[in-house]
Short mmCIF file of the N, C-alpha and C atoms (twelve columns), coordinates in Angstrom:
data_MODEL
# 
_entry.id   MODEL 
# 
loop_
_atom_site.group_PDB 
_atom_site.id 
_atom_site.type_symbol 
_atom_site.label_atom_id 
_atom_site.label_alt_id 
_atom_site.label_comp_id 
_atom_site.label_asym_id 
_atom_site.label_seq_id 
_atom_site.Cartn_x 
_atom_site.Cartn_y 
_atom_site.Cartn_z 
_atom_site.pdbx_PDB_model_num 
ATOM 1   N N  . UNK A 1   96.724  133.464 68.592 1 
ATOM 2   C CA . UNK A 1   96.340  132.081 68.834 1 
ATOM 3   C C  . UNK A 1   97.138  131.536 70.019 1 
ATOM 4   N N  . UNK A 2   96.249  130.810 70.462 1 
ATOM 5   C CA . UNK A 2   97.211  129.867 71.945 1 
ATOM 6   C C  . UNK A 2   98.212  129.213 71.400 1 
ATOM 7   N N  . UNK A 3   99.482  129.220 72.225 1 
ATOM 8   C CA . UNK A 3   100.186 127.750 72.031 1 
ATOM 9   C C  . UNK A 3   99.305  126.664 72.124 1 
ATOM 10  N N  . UNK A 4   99.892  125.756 71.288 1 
ATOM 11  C CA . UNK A 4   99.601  124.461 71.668 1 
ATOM 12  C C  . UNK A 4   99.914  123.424 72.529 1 
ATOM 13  N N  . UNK A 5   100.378 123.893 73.596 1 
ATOM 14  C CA . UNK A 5   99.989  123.333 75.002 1 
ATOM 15  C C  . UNK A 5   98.706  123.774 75.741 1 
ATOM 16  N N  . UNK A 6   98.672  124.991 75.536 1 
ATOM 17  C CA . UNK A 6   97.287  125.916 76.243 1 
ATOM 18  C C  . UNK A 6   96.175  125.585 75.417 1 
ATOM 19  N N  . UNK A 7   96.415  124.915 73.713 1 
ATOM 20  C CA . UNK A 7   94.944  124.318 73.199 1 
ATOM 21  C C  . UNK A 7   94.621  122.901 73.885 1 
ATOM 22  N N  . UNK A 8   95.919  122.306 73.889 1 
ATOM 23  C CA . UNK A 8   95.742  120.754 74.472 1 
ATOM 24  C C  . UNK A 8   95.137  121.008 75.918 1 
ATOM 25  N N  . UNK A 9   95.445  121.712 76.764 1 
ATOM 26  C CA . UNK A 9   94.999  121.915 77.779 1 
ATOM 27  C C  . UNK A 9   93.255  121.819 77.960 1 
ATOM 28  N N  . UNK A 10  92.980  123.124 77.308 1 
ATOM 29  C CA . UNK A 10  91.542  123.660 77.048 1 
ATOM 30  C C  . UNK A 10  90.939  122.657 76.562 1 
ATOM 31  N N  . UNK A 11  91.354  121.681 75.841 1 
ATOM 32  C CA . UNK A 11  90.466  120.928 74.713 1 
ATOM 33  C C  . UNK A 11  90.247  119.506 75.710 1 
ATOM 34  N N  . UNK A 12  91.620  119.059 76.247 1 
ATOM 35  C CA . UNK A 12  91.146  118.173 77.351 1 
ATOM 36  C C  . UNK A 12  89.892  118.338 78.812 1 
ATOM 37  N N  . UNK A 13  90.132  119.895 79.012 1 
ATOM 38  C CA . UNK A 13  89.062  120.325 79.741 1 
ATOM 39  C C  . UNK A 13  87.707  120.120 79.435 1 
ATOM 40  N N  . UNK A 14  87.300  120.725 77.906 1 
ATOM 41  C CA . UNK A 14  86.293  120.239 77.564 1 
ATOM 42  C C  . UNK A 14  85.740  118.811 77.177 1 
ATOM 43  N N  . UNK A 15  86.699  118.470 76.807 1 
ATOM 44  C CA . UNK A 15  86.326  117.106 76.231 1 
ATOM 45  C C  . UNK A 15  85.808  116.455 77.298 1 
ATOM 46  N N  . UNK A 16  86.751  116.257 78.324 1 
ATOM 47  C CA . UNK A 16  86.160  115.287 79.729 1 
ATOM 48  C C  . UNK A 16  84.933  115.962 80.062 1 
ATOM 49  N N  . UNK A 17  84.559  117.550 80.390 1 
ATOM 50  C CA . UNK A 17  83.432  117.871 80.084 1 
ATOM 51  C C  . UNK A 17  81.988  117.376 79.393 1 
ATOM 52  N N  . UNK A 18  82.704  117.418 77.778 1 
ATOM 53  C CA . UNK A 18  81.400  116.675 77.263 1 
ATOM 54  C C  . UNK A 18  80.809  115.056 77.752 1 
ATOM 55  N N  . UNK A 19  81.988  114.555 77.574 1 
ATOM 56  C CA . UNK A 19  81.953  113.160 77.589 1 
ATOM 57  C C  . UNK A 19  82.102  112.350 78.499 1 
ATOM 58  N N  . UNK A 20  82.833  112.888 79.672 1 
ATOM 59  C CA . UNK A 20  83.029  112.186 81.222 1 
ATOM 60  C C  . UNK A 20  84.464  111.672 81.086 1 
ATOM 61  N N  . UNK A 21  85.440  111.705 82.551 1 
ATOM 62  C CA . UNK A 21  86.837  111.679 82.423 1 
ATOM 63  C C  . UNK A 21  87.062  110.240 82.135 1 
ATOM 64  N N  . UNK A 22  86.017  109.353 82.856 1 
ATOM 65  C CA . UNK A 22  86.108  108.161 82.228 1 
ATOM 66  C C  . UNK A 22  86.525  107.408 80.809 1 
ATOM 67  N N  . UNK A 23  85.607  108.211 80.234 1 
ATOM 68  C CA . UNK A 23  85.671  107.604 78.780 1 
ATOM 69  C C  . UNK A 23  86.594  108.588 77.693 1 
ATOM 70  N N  . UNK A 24  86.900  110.068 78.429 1 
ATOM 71  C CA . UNK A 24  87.724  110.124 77.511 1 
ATOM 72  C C  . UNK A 24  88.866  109.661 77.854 1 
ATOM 73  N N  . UNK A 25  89.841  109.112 78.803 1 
ATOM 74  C CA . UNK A 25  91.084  108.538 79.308 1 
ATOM 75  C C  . UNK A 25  90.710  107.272 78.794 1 
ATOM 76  N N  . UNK A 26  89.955  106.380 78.494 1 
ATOM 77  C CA . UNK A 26  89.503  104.813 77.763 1 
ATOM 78  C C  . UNK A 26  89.488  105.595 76.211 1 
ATOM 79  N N  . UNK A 27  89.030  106.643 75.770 1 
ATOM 80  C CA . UNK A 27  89.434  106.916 74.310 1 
ATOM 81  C C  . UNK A 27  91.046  107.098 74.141 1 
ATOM 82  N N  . UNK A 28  91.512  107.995 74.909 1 
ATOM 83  C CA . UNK A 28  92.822  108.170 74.672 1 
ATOM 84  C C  . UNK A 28  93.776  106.976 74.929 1 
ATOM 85  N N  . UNK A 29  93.575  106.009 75.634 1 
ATOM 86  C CA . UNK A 29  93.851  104.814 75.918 1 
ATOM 87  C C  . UNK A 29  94.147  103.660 74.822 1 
ATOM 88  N N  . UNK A 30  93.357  103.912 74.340 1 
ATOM 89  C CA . UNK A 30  93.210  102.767 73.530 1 
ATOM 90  C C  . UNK A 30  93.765  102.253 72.293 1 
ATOM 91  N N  . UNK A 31  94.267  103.626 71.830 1 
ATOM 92  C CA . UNK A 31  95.356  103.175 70.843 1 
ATOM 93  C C  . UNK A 31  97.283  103.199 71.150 1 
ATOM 94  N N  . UNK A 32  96.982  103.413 72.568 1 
ATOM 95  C CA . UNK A 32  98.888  103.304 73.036 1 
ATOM 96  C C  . UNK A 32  99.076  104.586 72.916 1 
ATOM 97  N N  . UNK A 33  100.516 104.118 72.462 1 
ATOM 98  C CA . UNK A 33  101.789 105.065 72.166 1 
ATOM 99  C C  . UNK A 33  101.203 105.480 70.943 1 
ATOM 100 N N  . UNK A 34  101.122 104.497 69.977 1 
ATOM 101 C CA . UNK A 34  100.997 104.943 68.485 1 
ATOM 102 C C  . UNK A 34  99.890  105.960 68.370 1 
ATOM 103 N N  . UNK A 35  98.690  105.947 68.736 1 
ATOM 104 C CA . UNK A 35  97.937  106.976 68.724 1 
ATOM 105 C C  . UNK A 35  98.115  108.320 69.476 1 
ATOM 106 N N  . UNK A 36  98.911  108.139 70.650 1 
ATOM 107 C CA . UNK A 36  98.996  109.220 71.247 1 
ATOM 108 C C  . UNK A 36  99.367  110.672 70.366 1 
ATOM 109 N N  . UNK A 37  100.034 110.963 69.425 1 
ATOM 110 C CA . UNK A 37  100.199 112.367 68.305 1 
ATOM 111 C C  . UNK A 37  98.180  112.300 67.628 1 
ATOM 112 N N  . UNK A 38  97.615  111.301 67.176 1 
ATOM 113 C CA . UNK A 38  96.212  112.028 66.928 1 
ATOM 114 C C  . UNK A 38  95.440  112.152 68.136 1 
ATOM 115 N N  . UNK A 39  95.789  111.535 69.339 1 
ATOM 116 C CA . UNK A 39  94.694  112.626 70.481 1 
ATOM 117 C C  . UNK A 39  95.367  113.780 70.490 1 
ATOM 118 N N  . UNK A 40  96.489  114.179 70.503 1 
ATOM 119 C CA . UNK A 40  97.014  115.294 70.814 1 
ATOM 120 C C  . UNK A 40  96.378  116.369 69.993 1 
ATOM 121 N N  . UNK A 41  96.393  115.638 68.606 1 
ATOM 122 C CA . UNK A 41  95.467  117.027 67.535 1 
ATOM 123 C C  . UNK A 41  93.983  116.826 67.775 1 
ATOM 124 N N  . UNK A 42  93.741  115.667 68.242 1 
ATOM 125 C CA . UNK A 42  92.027  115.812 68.905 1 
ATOM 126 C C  . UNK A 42  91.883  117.604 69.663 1 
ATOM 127 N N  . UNK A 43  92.690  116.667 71.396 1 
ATOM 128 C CA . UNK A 43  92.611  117.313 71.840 1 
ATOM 129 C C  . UNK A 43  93.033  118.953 71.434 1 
ATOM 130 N N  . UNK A 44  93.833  119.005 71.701 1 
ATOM 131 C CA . UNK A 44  94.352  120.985 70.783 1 
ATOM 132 C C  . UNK A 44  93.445  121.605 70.203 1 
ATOM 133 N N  . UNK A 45  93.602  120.686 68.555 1 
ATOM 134 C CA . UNK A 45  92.486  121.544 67.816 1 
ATOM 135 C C  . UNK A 45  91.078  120.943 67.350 1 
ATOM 136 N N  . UNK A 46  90.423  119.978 67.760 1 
ATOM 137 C CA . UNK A 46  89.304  119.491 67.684 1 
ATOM 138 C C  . UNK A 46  88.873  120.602 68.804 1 
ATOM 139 N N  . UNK A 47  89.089  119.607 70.347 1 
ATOM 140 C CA . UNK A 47  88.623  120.200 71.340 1 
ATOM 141 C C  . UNK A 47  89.052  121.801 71.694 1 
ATOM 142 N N  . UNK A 48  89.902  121.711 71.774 1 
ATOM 143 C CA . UNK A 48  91.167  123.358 72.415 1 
ATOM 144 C C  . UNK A 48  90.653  124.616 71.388 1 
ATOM 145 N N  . UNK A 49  90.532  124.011 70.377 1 
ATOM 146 C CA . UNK A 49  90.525  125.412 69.339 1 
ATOM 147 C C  . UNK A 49  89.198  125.294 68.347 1 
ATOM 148 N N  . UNK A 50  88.310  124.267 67.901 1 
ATOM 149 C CA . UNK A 50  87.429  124.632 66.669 1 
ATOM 150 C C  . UNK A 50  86.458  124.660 68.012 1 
ATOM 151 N N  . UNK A 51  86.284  123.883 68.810 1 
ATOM 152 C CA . UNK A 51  84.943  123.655 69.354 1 
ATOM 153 C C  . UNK A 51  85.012  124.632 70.359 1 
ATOM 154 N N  . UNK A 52  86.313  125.221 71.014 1 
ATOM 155 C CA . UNK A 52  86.157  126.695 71.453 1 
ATOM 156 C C  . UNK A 52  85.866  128.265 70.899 1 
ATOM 157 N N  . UNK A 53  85.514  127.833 69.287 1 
ATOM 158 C CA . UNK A 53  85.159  129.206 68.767 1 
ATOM 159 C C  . UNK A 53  83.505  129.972 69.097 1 
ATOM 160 N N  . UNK A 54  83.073  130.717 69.361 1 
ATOM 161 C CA . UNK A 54  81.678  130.738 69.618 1 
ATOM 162 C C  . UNK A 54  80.810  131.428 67.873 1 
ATOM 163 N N  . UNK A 55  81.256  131.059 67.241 1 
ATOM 164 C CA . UNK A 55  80.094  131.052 66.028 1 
ATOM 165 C C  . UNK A 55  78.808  130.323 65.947 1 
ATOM 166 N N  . UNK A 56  79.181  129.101 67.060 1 
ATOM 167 C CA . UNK A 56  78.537  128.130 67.209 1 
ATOM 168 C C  . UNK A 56  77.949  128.098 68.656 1 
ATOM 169 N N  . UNK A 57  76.438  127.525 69.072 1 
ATOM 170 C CA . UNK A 57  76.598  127.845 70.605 1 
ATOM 171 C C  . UNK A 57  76.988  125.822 70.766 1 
ATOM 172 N N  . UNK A 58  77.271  125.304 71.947 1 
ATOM 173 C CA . UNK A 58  77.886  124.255 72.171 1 
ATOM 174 C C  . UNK A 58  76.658  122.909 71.373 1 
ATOM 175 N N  . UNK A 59  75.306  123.337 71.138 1 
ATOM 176 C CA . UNK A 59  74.296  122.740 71.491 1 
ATOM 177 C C  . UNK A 59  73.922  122.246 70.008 1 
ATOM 178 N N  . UNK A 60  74.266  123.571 69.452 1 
ATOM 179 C CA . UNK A 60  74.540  123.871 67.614 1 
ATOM 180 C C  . UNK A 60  75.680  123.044 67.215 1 
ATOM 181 N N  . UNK A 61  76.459  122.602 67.540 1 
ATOM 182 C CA . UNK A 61  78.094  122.291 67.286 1 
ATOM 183 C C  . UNK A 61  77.563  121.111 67.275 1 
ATOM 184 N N  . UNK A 62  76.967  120.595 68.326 1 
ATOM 185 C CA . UNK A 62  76.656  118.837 68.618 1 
ATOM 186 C C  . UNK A 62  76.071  118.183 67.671 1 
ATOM 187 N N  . UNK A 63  74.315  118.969 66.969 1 
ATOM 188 C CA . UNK A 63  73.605  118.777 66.286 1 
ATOM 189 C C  . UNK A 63  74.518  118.508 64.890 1 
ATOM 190 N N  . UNK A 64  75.600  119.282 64.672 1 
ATOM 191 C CA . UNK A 64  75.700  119.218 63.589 1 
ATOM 192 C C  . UNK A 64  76.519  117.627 63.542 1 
ATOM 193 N N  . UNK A 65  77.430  117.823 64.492 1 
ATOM 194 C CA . UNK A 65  77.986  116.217 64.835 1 
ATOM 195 C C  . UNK A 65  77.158  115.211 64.391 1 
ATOM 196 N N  . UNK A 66  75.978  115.722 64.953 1 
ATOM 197 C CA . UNK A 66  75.711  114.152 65.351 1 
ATOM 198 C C  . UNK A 66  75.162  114.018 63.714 1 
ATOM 199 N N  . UNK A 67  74.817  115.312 63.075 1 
ATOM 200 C CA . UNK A 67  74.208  115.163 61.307 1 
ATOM 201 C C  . UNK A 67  75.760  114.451 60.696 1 
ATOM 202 N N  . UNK A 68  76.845  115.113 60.825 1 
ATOM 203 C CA . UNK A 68  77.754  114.662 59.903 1 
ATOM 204 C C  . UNK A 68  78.141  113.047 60.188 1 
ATOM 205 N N  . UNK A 69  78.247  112.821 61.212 1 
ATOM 206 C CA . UNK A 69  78.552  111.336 62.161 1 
ATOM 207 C C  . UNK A 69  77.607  110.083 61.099 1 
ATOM 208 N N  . UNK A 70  76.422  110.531 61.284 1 
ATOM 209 C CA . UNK A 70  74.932  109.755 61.061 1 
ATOM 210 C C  . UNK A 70  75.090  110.188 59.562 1 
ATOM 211 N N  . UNK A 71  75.310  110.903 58.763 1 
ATOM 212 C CA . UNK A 71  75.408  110.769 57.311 1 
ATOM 213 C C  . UNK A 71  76.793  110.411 56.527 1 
ATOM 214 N N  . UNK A 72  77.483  110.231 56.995 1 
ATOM 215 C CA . UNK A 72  78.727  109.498 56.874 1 
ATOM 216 C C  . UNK A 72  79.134  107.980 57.441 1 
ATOM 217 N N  . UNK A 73  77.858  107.264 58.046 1 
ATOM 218 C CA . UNK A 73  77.758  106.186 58.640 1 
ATOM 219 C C  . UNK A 73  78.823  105.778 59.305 1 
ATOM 220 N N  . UNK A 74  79.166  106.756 60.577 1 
ATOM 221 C CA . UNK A 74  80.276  106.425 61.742 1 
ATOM 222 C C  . UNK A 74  79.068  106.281 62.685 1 
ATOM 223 N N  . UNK A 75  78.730  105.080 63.332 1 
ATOM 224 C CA . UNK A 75  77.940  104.726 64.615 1 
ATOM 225 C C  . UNK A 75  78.783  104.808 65.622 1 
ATOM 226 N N  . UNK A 76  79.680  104.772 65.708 1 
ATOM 227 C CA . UNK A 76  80.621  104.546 66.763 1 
ATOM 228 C C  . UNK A 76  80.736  106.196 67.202 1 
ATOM 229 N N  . UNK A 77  81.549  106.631 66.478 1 
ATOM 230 C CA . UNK A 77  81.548  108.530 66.937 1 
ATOM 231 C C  . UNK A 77  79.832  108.923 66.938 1 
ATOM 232 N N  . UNK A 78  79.055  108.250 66.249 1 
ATOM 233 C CA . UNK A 78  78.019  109.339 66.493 1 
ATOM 234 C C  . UNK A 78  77.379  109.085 68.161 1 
ATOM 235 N N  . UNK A 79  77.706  107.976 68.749 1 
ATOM 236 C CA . UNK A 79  76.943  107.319 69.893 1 
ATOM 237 C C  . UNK A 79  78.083  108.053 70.694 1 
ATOM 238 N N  . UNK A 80  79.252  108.489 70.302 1 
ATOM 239 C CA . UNK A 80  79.743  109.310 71.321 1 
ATOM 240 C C  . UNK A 80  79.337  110.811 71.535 1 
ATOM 241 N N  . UNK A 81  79.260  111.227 70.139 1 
ATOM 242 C CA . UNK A 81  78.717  112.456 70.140 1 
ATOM 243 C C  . UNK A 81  76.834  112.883 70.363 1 
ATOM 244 N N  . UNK A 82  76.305  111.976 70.426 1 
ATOM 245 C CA . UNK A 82  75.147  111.438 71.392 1 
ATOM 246 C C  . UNK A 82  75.509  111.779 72.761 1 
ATOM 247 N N  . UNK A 83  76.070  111.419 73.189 1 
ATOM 248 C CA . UNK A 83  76.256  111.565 74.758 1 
ATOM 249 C C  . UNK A 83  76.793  112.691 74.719 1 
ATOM 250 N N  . UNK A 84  77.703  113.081 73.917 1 
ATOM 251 C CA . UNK A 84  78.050  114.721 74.433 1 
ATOM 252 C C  . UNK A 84  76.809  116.085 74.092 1 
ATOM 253 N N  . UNK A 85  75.534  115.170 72.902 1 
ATOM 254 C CA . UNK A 85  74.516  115.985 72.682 1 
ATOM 255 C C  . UNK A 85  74.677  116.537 74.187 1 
ATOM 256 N N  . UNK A 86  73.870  115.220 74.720 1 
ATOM 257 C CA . UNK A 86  72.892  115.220 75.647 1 
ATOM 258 C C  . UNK A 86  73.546  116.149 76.730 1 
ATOM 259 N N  . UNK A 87  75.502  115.782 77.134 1 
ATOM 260 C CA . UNK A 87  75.435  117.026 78.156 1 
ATOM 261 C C  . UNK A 87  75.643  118.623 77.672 1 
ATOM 262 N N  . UNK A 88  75.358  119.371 76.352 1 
ATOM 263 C CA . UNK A 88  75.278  120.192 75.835 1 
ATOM 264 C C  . UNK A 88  73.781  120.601 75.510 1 
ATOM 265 N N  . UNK A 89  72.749  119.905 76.524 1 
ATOM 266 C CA . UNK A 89  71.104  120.054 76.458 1 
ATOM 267 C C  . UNK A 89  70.981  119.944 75.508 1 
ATOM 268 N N  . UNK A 90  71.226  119.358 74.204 1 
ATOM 269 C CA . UNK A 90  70.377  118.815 72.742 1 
ATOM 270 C C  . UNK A 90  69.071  118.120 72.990 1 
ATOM 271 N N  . UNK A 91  68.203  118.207 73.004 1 
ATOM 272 C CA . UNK A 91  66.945  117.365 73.561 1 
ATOM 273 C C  . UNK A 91  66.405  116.297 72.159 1 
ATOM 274 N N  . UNK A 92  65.681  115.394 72.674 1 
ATOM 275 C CA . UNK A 92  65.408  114.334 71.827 1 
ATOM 276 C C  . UNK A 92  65.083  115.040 70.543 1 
ATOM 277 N N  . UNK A 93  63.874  116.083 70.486 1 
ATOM 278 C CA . UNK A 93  63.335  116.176 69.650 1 
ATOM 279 C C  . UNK A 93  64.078  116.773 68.689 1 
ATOM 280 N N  . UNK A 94  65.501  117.822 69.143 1 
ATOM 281 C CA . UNK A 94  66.202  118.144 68.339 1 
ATOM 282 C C  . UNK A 94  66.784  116.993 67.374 1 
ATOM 283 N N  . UNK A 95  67.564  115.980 67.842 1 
ATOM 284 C CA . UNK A 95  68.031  114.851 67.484 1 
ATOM 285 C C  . UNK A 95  67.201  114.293 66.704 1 
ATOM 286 N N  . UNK A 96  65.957  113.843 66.676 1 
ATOM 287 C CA . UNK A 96  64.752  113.312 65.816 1 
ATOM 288 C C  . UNK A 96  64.991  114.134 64.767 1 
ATOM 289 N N  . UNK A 97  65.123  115.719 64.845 1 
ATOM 290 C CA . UNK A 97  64.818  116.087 63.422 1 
ATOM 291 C C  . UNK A 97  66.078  116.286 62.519 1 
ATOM 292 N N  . UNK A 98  67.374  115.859 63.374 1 
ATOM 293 C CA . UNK A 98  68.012  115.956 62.589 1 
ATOM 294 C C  . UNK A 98  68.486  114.685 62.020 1 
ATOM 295 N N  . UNK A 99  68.402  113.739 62.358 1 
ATOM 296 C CA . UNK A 99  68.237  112.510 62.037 1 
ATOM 297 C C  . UNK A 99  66.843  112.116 60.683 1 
ATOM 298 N N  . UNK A 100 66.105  112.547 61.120 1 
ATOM 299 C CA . UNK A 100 64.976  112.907 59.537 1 
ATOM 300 C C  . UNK A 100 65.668  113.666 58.748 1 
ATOM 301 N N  . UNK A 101 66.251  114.712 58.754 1 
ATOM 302 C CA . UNK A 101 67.280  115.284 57.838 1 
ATOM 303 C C  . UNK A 101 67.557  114.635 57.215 1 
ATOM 304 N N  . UNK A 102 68.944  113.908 57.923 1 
ATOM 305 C CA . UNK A 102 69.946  113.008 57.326 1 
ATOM 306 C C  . UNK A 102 69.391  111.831 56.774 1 
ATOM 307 N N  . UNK A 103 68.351  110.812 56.950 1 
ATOM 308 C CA . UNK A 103 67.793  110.414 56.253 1 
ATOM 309 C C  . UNK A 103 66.634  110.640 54.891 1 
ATOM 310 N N  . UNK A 104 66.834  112.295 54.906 1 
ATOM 311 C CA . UNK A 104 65.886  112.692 53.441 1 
ATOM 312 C C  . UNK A 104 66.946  113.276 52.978 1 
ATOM 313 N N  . UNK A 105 68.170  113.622 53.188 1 
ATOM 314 C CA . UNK A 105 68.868  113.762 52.200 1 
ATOM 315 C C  . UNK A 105 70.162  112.855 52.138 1 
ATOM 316 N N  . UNK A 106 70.302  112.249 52.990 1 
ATOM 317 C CA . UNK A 106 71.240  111.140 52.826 1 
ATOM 318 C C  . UNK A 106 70.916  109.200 52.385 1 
ATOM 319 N N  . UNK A 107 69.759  109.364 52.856 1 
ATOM 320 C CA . UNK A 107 69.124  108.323 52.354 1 
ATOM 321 C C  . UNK A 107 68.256  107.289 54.225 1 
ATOM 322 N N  . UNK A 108 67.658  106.528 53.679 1 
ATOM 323 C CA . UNK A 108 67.111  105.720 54.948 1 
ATOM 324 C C  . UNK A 108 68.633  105.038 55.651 1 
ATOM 325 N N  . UNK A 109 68.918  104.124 55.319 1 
ATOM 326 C CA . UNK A 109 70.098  103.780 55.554 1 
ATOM 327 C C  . UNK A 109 71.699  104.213 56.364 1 
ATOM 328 N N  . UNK A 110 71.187  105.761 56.428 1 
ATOM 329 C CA . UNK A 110 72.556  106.303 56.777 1 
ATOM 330 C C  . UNK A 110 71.775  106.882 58.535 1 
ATOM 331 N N  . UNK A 111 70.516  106.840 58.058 1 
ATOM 332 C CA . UNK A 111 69.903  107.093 59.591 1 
ATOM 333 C C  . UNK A 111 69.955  105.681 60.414 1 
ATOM 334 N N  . UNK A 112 68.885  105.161 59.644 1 
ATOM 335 C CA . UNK A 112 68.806  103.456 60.399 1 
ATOM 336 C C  . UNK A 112 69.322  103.283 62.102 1 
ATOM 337 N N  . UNK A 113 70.579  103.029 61.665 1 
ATOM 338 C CA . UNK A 113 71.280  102.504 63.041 1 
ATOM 339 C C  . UNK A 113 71.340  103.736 63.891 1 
ATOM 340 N N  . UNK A 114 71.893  105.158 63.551 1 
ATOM 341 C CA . UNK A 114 71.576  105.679 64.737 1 
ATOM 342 C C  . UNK A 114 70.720  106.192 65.070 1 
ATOM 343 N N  . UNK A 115 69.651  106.488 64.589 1 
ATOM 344 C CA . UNK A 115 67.708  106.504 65.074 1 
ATOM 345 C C  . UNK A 115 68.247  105.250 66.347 1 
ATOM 346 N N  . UNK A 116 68.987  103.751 65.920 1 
ATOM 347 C CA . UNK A 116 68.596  103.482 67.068 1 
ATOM 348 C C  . UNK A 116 69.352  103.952 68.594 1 
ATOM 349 N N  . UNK A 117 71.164  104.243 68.052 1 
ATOM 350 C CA . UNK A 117 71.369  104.435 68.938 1 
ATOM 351 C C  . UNK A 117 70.787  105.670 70.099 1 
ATOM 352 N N  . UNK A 118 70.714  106.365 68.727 1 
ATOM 353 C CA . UNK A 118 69.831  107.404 69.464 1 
ATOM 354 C C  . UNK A 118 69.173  107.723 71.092 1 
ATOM 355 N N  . UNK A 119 67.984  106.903 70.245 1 
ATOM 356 C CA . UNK A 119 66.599  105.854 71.239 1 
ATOM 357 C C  . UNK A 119 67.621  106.085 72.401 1 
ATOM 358 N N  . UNK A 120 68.664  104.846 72.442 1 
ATOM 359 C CA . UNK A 120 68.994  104.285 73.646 1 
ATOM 360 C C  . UNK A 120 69.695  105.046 74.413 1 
ATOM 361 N N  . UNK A 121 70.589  106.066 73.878 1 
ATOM 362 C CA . UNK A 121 71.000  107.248 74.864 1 
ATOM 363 C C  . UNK A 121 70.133  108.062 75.423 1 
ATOM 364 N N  . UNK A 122 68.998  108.364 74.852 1 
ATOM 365 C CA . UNK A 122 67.922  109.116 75.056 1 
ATOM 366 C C  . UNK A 122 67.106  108.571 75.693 1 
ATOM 367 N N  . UNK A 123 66.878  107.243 76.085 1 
ATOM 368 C CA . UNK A 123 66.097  106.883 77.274 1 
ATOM 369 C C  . UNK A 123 64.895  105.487 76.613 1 
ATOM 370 N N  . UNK A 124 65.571  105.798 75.874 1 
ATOM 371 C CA . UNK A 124 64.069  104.714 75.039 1 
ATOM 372 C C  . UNK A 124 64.597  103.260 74.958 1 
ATOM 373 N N  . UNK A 125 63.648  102.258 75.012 1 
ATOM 374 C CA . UNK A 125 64.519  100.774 75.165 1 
ATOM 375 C C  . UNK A 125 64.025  100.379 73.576 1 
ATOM 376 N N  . UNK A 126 64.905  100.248 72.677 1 
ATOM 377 C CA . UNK A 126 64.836  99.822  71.121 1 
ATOM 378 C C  . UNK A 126 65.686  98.601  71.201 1 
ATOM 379 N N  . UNK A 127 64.717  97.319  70.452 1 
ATOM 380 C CA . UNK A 127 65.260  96.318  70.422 1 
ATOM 381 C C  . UNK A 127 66.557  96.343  69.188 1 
ATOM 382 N N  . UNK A 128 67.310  95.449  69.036 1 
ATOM 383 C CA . UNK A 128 68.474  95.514  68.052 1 
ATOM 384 C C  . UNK A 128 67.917  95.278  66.875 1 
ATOM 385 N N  . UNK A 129 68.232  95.199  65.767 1 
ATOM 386 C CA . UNK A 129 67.984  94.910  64.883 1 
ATOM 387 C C  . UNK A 129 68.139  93.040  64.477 1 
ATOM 388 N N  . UNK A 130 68.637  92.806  65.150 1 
ATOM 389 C CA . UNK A 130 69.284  91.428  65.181 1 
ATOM 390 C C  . UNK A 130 67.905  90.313  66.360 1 
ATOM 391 N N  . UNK A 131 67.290  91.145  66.898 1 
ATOM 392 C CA . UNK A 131 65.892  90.840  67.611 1 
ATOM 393 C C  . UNK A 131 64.716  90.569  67.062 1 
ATOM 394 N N  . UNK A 132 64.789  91.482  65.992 1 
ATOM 395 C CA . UNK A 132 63.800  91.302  64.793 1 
ATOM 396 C C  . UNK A 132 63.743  90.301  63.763 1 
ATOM 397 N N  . UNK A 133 64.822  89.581  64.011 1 
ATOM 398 C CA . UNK A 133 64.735  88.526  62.751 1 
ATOM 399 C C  . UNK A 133 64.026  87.405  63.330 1 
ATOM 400 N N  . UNK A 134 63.359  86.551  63.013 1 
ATOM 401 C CA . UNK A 134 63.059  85.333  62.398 1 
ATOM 402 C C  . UNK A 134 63.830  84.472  63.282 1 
# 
């Protein structure tokens, strides 16, 4: 196994990869000092070491993200891991069906919101839910 400087390394490589250097330096940002020890295990072994294993191809890894994200009702990580679908070529229709998934076995509700975010990373203009009212 790598040290864990050489996972932190690798895992920051990818990460800005998936997600753009922008936003991951505004993720790592944002919680200070105090957060800085959980990016570090982000980076290492999120990024550096599980998501560098190839059991998975990068595209497979995402899908499943974005299932566990969206059935555990995190909108926030799943709209990130949305965008890292998309630069790992996940295509809409993949996303549609896994999102029907997660709503036939997780329930309507746990899809809901990100069906919409979905939409909106994916190109589609979906009004809010908050548009629809009355």
């Amino acid at each position: 196994m790598a040290d864990t400087k050489d996972l932190y390394a690798r895992g920051l490589r990818r990460r800005k990869k998936m997600f753009g250097e922008a936003d991951v330096e505004k993720r790592m940002a944002v919680s200070g000092e105090f957060g800085a020890p959980l990016q570090n295990v982000i980076n290492a072994y999120v990024y550096g070491d599980v998501w560098e294993r190839t059991g998975l191809s990068d595209s497979v890894r995402s899908l499943v993200m974005l299932g566990i994200t969206a059935a555990s009702s995190k909108p926030a990580e799943f709209a990130v891991h949305a965008k890292g679908a998309l630069a790992n070529g996940c295509t809409r229709a993949q996303v549609q069906d896994v999102l029907l998934l997660v709503a036939m076995y997780c329930g309507i509700p746990a899809a809901i919101e990100t069906n919409r975010i979905a939409a909106e990373i994916f190109g589609q203009d979906v009004p809010s839910a908050d548009a629809a009212k009355p």
